[in-house]
Coordinates of C-alpha atoms in Angstrom, one line a residue:
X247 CA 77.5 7.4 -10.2
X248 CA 75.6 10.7 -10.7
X249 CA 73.0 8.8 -12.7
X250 CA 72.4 6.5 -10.4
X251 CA 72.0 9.0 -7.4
X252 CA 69.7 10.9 -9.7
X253 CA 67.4 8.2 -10.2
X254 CA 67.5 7.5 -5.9
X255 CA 66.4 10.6 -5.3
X256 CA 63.6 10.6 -8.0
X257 CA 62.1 7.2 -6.8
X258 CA 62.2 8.4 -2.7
X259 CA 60.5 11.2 -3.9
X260 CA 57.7 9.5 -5.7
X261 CA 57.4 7.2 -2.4
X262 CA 57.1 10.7 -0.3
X263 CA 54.0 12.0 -2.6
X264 CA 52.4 8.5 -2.7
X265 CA 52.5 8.5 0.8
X266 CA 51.5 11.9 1.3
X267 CA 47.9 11.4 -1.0
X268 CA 47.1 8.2 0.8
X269 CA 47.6 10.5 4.0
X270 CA 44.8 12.8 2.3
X271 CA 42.2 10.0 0.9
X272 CA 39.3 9.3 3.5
X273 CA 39.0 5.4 5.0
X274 CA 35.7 4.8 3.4
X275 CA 34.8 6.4 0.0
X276 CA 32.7 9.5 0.5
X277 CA 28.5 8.9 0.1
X278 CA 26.5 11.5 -1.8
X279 CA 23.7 11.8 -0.3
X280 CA 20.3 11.7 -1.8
X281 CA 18.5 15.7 -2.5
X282 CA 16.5 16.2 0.6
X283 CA 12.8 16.3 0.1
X284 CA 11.6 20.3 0.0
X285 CA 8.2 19.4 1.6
X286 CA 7.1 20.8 4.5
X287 CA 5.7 18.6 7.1
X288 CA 5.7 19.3 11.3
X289 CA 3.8 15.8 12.3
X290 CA 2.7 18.4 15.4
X291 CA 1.3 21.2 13.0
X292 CA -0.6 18.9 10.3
X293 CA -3.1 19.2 9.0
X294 CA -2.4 22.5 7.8
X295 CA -5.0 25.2 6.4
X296 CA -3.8 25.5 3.3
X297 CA -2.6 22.1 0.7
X298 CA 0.6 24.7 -0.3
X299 CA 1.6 24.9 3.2
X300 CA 3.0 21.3 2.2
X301 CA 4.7 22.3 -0.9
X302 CA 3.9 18.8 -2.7
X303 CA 3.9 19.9 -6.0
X304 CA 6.6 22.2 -7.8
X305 CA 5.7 25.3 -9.8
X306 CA 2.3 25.9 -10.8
X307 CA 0.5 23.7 -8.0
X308 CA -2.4 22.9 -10.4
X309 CA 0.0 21.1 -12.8
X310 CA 0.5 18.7 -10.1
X311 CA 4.6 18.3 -10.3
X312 CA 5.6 16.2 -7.6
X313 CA 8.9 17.5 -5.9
X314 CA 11.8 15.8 -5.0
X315 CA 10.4 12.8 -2.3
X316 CA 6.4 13.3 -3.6
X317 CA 6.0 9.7 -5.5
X318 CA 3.3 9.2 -8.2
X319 CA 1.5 5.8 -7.9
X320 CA -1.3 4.2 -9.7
X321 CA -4.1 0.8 -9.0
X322 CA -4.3 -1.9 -11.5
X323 CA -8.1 -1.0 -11.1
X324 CA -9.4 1.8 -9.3
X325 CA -12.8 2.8 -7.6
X326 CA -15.4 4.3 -9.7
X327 CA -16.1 7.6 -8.7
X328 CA -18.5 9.7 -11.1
X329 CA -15.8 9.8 -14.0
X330 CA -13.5 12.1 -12.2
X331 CA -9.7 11.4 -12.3
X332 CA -7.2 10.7 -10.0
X333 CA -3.7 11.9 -9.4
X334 CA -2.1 9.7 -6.7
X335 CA 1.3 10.1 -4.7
X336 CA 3.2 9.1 -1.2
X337 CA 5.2 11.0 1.0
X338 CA 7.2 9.4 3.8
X339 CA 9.7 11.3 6.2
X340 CA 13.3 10.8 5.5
X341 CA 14.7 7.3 7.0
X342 CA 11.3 5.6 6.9
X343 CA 9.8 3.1 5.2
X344 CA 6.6 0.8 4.7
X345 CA 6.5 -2.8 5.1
X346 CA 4.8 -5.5 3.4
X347 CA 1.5 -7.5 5.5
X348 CA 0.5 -9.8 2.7
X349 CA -0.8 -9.6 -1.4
X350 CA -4.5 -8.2 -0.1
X351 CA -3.5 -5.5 2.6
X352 CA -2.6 -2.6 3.0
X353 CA 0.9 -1.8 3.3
X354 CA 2.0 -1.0 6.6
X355 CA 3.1 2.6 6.3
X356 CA 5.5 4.9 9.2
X357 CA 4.6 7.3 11.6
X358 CA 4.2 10.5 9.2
X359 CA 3.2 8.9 6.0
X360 CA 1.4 11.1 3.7
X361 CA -1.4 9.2 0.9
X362 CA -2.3 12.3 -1.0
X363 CA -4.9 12.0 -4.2
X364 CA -5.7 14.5 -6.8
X365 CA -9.5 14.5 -8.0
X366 CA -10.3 16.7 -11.1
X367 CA -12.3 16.5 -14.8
X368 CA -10.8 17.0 -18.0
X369 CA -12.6 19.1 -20.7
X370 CA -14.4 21.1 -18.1
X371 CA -16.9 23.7 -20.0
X372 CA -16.9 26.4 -21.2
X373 CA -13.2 26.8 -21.1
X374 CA -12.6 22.7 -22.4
X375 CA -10.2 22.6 -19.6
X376 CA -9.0 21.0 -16.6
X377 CA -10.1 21.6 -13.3
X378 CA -9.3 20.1 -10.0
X379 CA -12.0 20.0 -7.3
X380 CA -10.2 18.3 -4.3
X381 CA -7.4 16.8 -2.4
X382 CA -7.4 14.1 -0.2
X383 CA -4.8 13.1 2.4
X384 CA -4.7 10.5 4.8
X385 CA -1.8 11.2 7.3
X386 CA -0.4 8.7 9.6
X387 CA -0.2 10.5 13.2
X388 CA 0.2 9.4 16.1
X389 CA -0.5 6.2 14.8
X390 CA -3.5 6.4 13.2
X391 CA -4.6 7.7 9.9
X392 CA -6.7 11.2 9.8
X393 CA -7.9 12.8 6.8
X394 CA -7.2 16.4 5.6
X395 CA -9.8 17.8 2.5
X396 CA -8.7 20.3 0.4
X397 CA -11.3 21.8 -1.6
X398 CA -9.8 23.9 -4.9
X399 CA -10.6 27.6 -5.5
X400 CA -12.2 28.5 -8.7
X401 CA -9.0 30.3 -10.1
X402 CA -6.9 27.0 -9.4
X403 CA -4.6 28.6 -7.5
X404 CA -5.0 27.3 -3.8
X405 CA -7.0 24.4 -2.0
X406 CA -8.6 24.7 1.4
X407 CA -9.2 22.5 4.2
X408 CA -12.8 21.6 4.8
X409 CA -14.3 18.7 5.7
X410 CA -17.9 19.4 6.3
X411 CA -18.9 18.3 2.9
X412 CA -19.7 20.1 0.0
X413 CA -20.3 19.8 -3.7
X414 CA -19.5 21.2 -6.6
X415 CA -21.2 21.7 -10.1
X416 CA -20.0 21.5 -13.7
X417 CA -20.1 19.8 -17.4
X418 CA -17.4 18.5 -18.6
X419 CA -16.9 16.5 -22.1
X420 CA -16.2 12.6 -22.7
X421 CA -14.4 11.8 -25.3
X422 CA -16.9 11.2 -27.5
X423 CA -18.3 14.9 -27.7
X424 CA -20.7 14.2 -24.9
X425 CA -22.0 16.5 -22.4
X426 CA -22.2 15.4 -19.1
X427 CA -23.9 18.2 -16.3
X428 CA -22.4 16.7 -12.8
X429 CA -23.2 17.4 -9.1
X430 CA -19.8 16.1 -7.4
X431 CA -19.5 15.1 -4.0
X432 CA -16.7 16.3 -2.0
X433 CA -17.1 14.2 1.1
X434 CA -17.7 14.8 4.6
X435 CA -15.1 13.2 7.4
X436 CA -17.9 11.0 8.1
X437 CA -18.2 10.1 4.9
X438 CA -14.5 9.6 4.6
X439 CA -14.6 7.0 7.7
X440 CA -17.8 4.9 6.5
X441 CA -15.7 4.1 3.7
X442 CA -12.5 3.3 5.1
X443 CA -12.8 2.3 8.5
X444 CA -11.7 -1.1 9.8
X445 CA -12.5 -2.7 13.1
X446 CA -12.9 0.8 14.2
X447 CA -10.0 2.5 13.0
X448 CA -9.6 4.4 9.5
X449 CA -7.2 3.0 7.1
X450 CA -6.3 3.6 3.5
X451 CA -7.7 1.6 0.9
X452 CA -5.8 1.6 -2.4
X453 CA -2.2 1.1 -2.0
X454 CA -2.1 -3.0 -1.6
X455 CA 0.7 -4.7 -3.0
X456 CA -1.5 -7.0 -5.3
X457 CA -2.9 -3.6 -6.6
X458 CA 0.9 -1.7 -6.9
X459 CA 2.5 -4.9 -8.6
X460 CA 2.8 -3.4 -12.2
X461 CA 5.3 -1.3 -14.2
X462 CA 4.2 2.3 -13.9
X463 CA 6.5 5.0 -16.1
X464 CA 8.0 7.2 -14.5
X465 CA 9.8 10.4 -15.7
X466 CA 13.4 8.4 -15.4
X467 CA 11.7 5.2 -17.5
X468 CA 9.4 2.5 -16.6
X469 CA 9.7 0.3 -13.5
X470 CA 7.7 -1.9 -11.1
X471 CA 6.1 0.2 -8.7
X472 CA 6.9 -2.0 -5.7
X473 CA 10.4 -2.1 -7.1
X474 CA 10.4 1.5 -7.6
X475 CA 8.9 2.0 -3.6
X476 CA 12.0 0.1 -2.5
X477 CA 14.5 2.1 -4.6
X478 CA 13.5 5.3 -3.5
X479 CA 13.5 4.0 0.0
X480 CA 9.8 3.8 0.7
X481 CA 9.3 0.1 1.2
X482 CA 11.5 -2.0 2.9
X483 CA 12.8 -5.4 1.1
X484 CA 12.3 -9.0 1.4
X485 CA 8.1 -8.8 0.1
X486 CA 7.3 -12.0 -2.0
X487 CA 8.2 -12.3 -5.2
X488 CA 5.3 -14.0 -6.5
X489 CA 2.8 -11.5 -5.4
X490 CA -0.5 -12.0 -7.4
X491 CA -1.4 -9.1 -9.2
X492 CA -5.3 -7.5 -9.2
X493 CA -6.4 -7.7 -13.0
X494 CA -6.9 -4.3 -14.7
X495 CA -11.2 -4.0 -14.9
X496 CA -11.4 -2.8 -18.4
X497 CA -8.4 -4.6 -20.1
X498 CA -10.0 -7.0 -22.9
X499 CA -7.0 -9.4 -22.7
X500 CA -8.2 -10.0 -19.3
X501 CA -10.9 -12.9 -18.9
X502 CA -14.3 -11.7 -18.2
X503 CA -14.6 -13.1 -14.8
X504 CA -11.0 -11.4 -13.5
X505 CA -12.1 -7.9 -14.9
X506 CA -15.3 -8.9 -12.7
X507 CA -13.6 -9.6 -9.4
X508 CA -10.9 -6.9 -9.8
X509 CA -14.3 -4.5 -10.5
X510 CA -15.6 -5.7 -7.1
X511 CA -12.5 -5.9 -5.1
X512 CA -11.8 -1.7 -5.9
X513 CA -16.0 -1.0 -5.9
X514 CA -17.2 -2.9 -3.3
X515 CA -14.6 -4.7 -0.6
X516 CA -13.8 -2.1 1.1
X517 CA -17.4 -2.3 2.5
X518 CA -18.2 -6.0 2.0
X519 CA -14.5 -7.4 4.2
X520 CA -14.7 -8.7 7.8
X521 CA -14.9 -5.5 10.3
X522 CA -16.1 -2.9 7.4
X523 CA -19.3 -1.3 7.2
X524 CA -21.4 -3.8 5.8
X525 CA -19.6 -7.5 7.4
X526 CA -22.8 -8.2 8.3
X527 CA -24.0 -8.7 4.1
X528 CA -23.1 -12.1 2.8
X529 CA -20.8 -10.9 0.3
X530 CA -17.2 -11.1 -0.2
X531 CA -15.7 -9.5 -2.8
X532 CA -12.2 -9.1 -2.1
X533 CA -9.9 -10.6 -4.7
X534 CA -8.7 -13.3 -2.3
X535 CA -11.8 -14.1 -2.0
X536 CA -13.6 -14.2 -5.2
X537 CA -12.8 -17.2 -6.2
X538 CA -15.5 -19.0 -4.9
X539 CA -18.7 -17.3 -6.5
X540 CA -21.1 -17.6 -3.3
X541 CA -18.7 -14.7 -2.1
X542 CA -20.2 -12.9 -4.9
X543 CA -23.6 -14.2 -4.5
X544 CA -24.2 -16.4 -7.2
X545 CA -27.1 -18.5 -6.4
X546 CA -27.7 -16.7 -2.7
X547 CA -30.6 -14.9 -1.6
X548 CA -30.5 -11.7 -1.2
X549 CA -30.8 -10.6 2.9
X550 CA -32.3 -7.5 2.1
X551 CA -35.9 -6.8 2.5
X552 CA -35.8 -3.1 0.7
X553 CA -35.0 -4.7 -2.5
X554 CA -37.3 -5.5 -5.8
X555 CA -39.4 -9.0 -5.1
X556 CA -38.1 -10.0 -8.6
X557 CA -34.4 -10.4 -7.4
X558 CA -34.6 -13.6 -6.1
X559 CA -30.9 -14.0 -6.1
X560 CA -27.4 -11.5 -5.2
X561 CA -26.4 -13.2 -8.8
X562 CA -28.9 -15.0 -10.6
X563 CA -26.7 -17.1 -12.8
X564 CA -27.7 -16.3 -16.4
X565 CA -30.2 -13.7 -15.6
X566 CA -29.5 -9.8 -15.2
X567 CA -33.3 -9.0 -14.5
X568 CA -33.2 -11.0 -11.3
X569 CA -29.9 -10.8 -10.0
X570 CA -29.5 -7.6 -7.3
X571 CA -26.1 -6.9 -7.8
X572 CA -26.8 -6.1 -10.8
X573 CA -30.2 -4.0 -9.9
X574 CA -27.9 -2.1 -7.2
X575 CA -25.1 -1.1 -9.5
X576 CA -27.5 -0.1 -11.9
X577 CA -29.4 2.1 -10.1
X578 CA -28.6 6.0 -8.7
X579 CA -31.5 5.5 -6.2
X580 CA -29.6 6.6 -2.6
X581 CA -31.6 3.9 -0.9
X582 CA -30.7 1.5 -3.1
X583 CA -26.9 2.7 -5.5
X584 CA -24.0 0.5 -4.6
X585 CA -21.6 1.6 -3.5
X586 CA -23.5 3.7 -0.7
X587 CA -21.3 6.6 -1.9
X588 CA -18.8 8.1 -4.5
X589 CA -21.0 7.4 -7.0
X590 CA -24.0 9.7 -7.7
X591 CA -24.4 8.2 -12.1
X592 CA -24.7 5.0 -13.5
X593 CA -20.9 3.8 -14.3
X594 CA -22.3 2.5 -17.6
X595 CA -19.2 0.3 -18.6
X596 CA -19.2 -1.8 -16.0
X597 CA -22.8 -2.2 -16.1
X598 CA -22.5 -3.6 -19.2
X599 CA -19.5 -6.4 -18.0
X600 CA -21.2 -7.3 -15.2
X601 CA -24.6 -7.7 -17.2
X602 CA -22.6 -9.8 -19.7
X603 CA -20.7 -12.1 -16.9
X604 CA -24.2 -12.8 -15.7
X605 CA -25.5 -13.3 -18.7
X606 CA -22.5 -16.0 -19.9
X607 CA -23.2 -17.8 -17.2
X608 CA -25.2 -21.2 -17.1
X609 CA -28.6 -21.2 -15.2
X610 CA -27.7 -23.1 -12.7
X611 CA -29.6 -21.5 -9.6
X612 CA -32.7 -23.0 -8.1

C-alpha cells in the first residue's frame, strides 16, 4: 500500500513540473536575429565629407574589409579602365531588397542602396605596393542615383569627397617586370553622368544579373552571387532560373566571338543602348543584342565624318586596316579613343581579340 502511494505521488509530481516548463517555453521558438550592419548611413546626411564617415570597411580602411552588411561582388567581364583594379561591394539598409527587371538590366535597387567601387594599382613604385586612388558611390536617394568621389590621400589613410575632377600620377609594374608611367583620371560629376545616364537619369552600370550570374568565393565558401544576394537578403526571390550569363572577355574556353560581345557589352553599351549618349550611332553592342553582327557593324558604314577615309566599314569583315572599330579602340587620340573616357592607353589585349575576330572572319562586305 505504501509502495503504491509512493509511486502516486512521484508520477503527480512529474505531471506538476511538466506542466510547469511548458508554462515557461515561448509559443513560437525564439529567432536570432541576424548582427546588425555597423555602417553608418543618414539617407538625409549623405554624401558625407569623409568615405570613413561610412565605416564600410573594418580595421585598416586601406585593406578594404568589408563589415558586417558591406557585400563584395564581381562582373563576368568588366570595363577597361587604364589597368587599374577594382574592389566592388553593396550596401542596402536593413529590411530592403533589390528586384530583378530582366537578364540585361540593371537590378532594381531600394531607396538607400549603396554601389561602392574601390579603384587602385598594384606594384605601385618605388615602394612595389598598393595604392588606392579613388572611391566611387552611387547612392540611391530620393530616388535617384547620385555619385559621391572619394579621392585617397597619399598616406592611405583617408579619402575625400571631390568631384571636380582630378588626376593622379604614378608607375606601377605588370607582371611581367614592365614599367608603366600613368596619368589617371579621377572623374568629374559630369564625367560620371555622360557615362551612365539613361533617358536623362543616372543609373548604375555593372551590377546586371546576366553579369552577377557566376559563383564568386566568398570568405564562408563559394556561391552564386545572385544566390548569395538573396541569402543575405539583398535581392528578393522568384528571378529566372535560366538567366543567360555574360561570357568572361579573356577566358580562352570561351569562343572568340562571345569574348568579343561580352568585350563590347562592358566597353561600349553603356554608350551605344537606346537613350545613352551616343543612341544616335548605329551600333548596338549590348549582349542581347549582339547577336546579329550589323549591331556591331559588320559590313555598315561608318556615320562618322571625323574618321580615316580608309575605314570604309564599322567592321570590315576580314580586314583590321579598314574596319573603325578597330581604328577607334586602337587609338588614344581624345577625338577619336573609344570609349570617350576611362581609358587614356591602348588596352593592348583586347586589341589583339578584336583584331583576330576580324581577321577570322570571311570577306564578305561589299
Amino acid at each position: 500500500m505504501i509502495g503504491k502511494k509512493s509511486v502516486l505521488v512521484f508520477l503527480a509530481a512529474l505531471v506538476v513540473a511538466f506542466i510547469s516548463c511548458r508554462k515557461d517555453e515561448p509559443d513560437d521558438p525564439v529567432q536570432t536575429p541576424a548582427p546588425e550592419s555597423p555602417v553608418v548611413f543618414d539617407l538625409d546626411s549623405v554624401p558625407y565629407s569623409t568615405l570613413s564617415h561610412y565605416n564600410f570597411f573594418s580595421g585598416n580602411m586601406a585593406n578594404m574589409q568589408p563589415v558586417q552588411g558591406v557585400l563584395p561582388y564581381e562582373l563576368t567581364t568588366s570595363l577597361f579602365t587604364d589597368y587599374v583594379h577594382k574592389g566592388r561591394f553593396a550596401w542596402m539598409p536593413a529590411g530592403s531588397k533589390a528586384s530583378y527587371v530582366s537578364d540585361g538590366d540593371v537590378l532594381d535597387f531600394p531607396e538607400g542602396a549603396v554601389l561602392i567601387k574601390n579603384f587602385y594599382y598594384n606594384n605601385v613604385q618605388p615602394t612595389n605596393s598598393r595604392r588606392l586612388l579613388e572611391t566611387r558611390l552611387m547612392i540611391k536617394k530620393n530616388g535617384e542615383w547620385i555619385f559621391a568621389d572619394y579621392v585617397w590621400n597619399d598616406a592611405q589613410t583617408e579619402a575625400t569627397f571631390d568631384l571636380s575632377g582630378s588626376h593622379a600620377q604614378l608607375t606601377w609594374m605588370d607582371d611581367n617586370g614592365q614599367l608603366h608611367d600613368e596619368n589617371y583620371r579621377i572623374p568629374s560629376e559630369v564625367e560620371c553622368v555622360t557615362c551612365h545616364k539613361y533617358n536623362g537619369q543616372s543609373i548604375p552600370i555593372g551590377p546586371k544579373p546576366e553579369s552577377l550570374n557566376f559563383i564568386l568565393n566568398y570568405t564562408d565558401g563559394p556561391m552564386n552571387q545572385l544566390g548569395k544576394w538573396e541569402a543575405e537578403g539583398y535581392l528578393q526571390s522568384g528571378y529566372p532560373a535560366n538567366i543567360e550569363t555574360v561570357a568572361k572577355w579573356d577566358d580562352p574556353d570561351e569562343t572568340m566571338d562571345r569574348r568579343v560581345r561580352a568585350y563590347l557589352d562592358m566597353n561600349c553599351a553603356h554608350c551605344h543602348s537606346e537613350g545613352r549618349h551616343c543612341d544616335y550611332r548605329p551600333m548596338r553592342f549590348a549582349w542581347n543584342e549582339t547577336t546579329d553582327p550589323v549591331n556591331i557593324g559588320v559590313c555598315v558604314p561608318p556615320d562618322d565624318p571625323t574618321v580615316e577615309p580608309s575605314q570604309q566599314f564599322i567592321v570590315y569583315a576580314g580586314n583590321t586596316a579598314r574596319s573603325m572599330l578597330h581604328y577607334r579602340i586602337s587609338s588614344t587620340d581624345e577625338a577619336v579613343r573609344m570609349p570617350l573616357m576611362g581609358r587614356t592607353v591602348r588596352h593592348e589585349e583586347a586589341i589583339q581579340l578584336i583584331g583576330d575576330w576580324i581577321n577570322a572572319m570571311p570577306d564578305t562586305c561589299q
